[in-house]
Short mmCIF file of N, CA and C in Angstrom, two decimals:
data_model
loop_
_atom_site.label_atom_id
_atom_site.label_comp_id
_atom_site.label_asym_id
_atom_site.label_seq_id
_atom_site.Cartn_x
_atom_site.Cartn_y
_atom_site.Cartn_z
N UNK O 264 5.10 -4.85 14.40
CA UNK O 264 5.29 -3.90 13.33
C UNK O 264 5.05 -2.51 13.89
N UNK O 265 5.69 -1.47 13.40
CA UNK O 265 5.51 -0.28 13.75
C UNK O 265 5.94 1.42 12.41
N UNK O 266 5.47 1.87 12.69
CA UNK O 266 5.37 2.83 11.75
C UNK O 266 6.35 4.21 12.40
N UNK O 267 7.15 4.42 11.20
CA UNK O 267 8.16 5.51 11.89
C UNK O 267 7.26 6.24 12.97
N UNK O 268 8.05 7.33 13.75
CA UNK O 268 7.35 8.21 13.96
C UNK O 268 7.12 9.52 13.84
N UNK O 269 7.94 9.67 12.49
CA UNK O 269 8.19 10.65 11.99
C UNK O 269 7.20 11.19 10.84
N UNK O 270 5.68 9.76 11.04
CA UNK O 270 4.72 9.74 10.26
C UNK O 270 4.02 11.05 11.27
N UNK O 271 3.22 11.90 10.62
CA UNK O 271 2.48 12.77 10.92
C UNK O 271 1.47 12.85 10.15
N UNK O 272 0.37 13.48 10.35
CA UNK O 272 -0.80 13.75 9.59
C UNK O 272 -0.51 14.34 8.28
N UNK O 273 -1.08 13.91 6.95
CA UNK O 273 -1.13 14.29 5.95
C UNK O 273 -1.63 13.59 4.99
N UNK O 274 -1.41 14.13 3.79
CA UNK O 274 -1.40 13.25 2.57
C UNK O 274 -1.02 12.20 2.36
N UNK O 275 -1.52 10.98 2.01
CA UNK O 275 -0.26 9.88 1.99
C UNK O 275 -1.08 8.67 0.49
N UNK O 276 -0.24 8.58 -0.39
CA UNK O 276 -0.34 7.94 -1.53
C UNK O 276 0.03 6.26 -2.03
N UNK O 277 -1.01 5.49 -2.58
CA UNK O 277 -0.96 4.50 -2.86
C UNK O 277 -0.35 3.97 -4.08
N UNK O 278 0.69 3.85 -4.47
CA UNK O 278 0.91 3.34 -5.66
C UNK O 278 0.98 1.80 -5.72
N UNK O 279 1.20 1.23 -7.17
CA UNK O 279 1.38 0.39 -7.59
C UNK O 279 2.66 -0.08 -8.64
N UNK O 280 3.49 -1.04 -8.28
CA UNK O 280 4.69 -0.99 -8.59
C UNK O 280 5.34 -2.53 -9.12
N UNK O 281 5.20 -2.27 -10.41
CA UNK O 281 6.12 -3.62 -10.87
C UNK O 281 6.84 -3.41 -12.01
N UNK O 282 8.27 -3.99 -11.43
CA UNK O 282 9.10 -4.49 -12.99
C UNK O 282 8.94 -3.04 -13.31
N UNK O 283 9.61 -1.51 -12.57
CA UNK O 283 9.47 -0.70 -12.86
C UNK O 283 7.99 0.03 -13.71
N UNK O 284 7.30 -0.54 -13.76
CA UNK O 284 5.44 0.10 -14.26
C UNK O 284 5.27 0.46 -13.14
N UNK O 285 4.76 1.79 -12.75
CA UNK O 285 3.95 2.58 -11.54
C UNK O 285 2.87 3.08 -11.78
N UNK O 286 1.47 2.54 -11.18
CA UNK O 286 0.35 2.95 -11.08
C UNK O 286 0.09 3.72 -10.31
N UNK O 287 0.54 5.40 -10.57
CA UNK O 287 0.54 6.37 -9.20
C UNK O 287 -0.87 6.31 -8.74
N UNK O 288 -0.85 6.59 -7.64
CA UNK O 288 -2.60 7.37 -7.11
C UNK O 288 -2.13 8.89 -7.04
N UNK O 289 -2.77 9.27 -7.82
CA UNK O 289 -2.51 10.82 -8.31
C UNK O 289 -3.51 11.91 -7.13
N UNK O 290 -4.43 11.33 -6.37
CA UNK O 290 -5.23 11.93 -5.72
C UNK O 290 -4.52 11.83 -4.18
N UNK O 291 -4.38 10.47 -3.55
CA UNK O 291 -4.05 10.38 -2.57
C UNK O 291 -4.74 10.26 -1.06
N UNK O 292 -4.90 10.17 -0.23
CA UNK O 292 -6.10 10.27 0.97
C UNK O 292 -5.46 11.17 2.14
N UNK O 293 -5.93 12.08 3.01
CA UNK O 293 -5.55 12.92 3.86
C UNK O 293 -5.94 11.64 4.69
N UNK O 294 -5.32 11.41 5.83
CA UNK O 294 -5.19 10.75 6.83
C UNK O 294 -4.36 11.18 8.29
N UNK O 295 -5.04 11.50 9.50
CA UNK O 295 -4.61 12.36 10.78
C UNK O 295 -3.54 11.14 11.23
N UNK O 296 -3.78 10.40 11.39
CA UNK O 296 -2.82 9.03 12.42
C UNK O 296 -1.76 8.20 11.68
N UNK O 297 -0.98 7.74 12.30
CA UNK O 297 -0.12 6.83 11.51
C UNK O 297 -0.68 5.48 11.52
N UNK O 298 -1.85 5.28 12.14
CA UNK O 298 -2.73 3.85 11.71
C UNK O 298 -3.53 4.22 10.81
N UNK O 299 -3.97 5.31 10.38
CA UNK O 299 -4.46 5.87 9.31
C UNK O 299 -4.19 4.96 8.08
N UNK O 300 -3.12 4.76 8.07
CA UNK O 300 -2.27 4.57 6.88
C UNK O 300 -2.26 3.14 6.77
N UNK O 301 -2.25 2.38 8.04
CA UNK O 301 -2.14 1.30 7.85
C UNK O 301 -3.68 0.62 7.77
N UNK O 302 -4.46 1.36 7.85
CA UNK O 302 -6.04 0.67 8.33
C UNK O 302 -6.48 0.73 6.49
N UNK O 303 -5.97 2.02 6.08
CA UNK O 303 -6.11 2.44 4.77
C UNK O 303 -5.57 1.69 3.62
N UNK O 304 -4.42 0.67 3.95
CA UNK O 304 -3.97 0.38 2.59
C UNK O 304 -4.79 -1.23 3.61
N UNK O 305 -5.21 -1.74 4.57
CA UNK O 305 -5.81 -2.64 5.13
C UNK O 305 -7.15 -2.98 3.97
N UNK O 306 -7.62 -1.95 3.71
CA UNK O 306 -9.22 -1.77 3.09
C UNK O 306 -8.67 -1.59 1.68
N UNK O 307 -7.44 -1.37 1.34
CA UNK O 307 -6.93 -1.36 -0.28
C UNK O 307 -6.86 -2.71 -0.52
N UNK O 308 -6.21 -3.75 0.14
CA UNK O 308 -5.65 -5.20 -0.01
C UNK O 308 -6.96 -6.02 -0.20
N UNK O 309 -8.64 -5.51 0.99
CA UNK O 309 -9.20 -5.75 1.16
C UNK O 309 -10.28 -5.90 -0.89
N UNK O 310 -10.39 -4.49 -0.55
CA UNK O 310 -10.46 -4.53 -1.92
C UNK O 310 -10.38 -5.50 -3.45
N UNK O 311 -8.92 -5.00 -3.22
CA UNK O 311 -8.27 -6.27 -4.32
C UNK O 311 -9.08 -7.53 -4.15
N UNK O 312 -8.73 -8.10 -3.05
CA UNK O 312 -9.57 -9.06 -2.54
C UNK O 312 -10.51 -9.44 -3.34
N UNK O 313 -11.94 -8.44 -2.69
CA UNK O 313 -12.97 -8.37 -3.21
C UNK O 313 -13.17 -8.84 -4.67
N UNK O 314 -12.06 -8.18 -5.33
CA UNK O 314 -12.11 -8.56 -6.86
C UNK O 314 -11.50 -9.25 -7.42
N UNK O 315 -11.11 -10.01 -6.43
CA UNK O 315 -10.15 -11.67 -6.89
C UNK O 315 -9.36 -11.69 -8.05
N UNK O 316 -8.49 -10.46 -7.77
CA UNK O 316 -6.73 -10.29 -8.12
C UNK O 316 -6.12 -11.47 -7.68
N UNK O 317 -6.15 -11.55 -6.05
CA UNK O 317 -5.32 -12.55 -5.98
C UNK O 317 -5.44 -14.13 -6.36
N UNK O 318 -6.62 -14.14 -6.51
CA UNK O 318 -6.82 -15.90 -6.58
C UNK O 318 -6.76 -15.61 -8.52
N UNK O 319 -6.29 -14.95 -8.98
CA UNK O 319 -6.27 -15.22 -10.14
C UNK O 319 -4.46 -14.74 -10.35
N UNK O 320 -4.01 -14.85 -10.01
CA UNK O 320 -2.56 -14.73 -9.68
C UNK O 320 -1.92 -13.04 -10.47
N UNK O 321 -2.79 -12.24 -10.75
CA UNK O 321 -2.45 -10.88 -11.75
C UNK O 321 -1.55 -9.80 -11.29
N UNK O 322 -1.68 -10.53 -9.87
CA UNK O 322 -0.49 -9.57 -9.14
C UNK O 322 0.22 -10.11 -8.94
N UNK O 323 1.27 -10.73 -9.50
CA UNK O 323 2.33 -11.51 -8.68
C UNK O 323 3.16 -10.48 -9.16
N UNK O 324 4.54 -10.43 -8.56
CA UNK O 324 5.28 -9.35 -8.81
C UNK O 324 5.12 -7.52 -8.41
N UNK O 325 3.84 -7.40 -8.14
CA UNK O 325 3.67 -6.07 -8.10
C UNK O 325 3.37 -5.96 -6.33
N UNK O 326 3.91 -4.42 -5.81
CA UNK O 326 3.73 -4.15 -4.82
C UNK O 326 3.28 -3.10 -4.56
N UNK O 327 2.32 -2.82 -3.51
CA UNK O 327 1.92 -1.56 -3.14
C UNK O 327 2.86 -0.57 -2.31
N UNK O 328 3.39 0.52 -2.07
CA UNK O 328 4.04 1.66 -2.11
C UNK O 328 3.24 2.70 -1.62
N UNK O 329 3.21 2.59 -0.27
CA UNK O 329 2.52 4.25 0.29
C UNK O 329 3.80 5.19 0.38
N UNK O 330 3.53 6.09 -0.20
CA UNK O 330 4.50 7.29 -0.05
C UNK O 330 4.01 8.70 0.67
N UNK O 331 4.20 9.51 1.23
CA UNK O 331 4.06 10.95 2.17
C UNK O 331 3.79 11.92 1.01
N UNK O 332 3.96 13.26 1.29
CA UNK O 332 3.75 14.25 0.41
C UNK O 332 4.76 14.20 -0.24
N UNK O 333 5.93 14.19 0.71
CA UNK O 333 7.21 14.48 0.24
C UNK O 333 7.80 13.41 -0.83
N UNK O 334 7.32 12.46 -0.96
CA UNK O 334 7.73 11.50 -1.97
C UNK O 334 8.13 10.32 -0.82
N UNK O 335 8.62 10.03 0.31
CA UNK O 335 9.28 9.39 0.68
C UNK O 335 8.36 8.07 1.09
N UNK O 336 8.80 6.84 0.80
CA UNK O 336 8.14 5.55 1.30
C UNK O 336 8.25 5.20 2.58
N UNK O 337 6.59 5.31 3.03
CA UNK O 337 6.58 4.83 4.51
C UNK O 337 6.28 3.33 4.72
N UNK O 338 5.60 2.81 3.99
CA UNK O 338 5.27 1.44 4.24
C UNK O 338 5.37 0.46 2.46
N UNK O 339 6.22 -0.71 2.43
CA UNK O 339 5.74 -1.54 0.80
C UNK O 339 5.16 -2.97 1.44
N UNK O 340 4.79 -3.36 0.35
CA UNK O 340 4.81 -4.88 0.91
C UNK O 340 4.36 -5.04 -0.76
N UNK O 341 4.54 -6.76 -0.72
CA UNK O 341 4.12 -7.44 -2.24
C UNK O 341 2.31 -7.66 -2.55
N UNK O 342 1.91 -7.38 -3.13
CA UNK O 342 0.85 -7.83 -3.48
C UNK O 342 0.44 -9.11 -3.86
N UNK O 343 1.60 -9.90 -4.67
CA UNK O 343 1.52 -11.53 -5.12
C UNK O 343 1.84 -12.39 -3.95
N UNK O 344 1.77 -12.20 -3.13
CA UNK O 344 2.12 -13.27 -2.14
C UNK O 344 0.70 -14.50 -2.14
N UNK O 345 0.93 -15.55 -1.97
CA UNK O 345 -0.42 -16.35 -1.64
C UNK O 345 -0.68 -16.20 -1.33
N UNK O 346 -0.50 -16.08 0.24
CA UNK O 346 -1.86 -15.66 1.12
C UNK O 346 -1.01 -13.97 2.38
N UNK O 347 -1.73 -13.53 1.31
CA UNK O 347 -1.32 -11.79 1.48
C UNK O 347 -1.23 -11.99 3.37
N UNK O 348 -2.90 -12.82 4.30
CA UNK O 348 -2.59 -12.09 5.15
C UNK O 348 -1.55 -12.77 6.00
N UNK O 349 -0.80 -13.28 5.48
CA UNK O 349 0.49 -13.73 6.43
C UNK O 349 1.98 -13.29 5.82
N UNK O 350 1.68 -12.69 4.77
CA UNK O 350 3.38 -11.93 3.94
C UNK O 350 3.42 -10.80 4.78
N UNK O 351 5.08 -10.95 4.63
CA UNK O 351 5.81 -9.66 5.79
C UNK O 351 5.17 -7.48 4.76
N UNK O 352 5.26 -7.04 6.03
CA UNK O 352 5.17 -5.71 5.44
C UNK O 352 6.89 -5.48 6.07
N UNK O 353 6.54 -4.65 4.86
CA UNK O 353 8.12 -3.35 5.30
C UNK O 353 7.72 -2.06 5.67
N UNK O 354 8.15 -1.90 6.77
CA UNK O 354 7.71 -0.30 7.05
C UNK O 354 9.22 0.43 7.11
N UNK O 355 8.99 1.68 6.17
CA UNK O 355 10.72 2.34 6.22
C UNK O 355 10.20 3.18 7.43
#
């Protein structure tokens, strides 16, 4: 897997996305690296985790959506997958 490299340091935003419903992250995290981003939504999934979304199936259908300042999607992947850590990511 690899991350454009047209990723540069900045702002970069987490949403949440199903069946057209978007849970923007209106704040967002400054992040210098383009593993930044990936270590970052790493500790988001982690999270969820933590609070056993997935073993209660509440995410099926919905995906997470990092987007840049500019609006544009750098990385999605599904959140409902069974076992998250083996579902594919998409990196645009």
């Amino acid at each position: 897997m690899s991350v454009p490299e047209m990723i540069v340091s900045g702002r970069f935003f987490f949403h949440l996305i199903c069946n057209g419903e978007v849970i923007r992250d209106e704040e967002g995290v400054n992040l210098a690296t383009e593993d930044g981003v990936l270590i970052c939504a790493a500790q988001a999934i982690q999270e969820l985790r933590q609070e056993g979304f997935f073993a209660s199936g509440e995410w099926q259908g919905w995906q997470m959506e990092v987007t840049d300042c500019a609006g544009r999607t750098i990385l999605s992947f599904a959140l409902g997958e069974p076992n998250l850590e083996q579902s594919p990511v998409c990196v645009h």
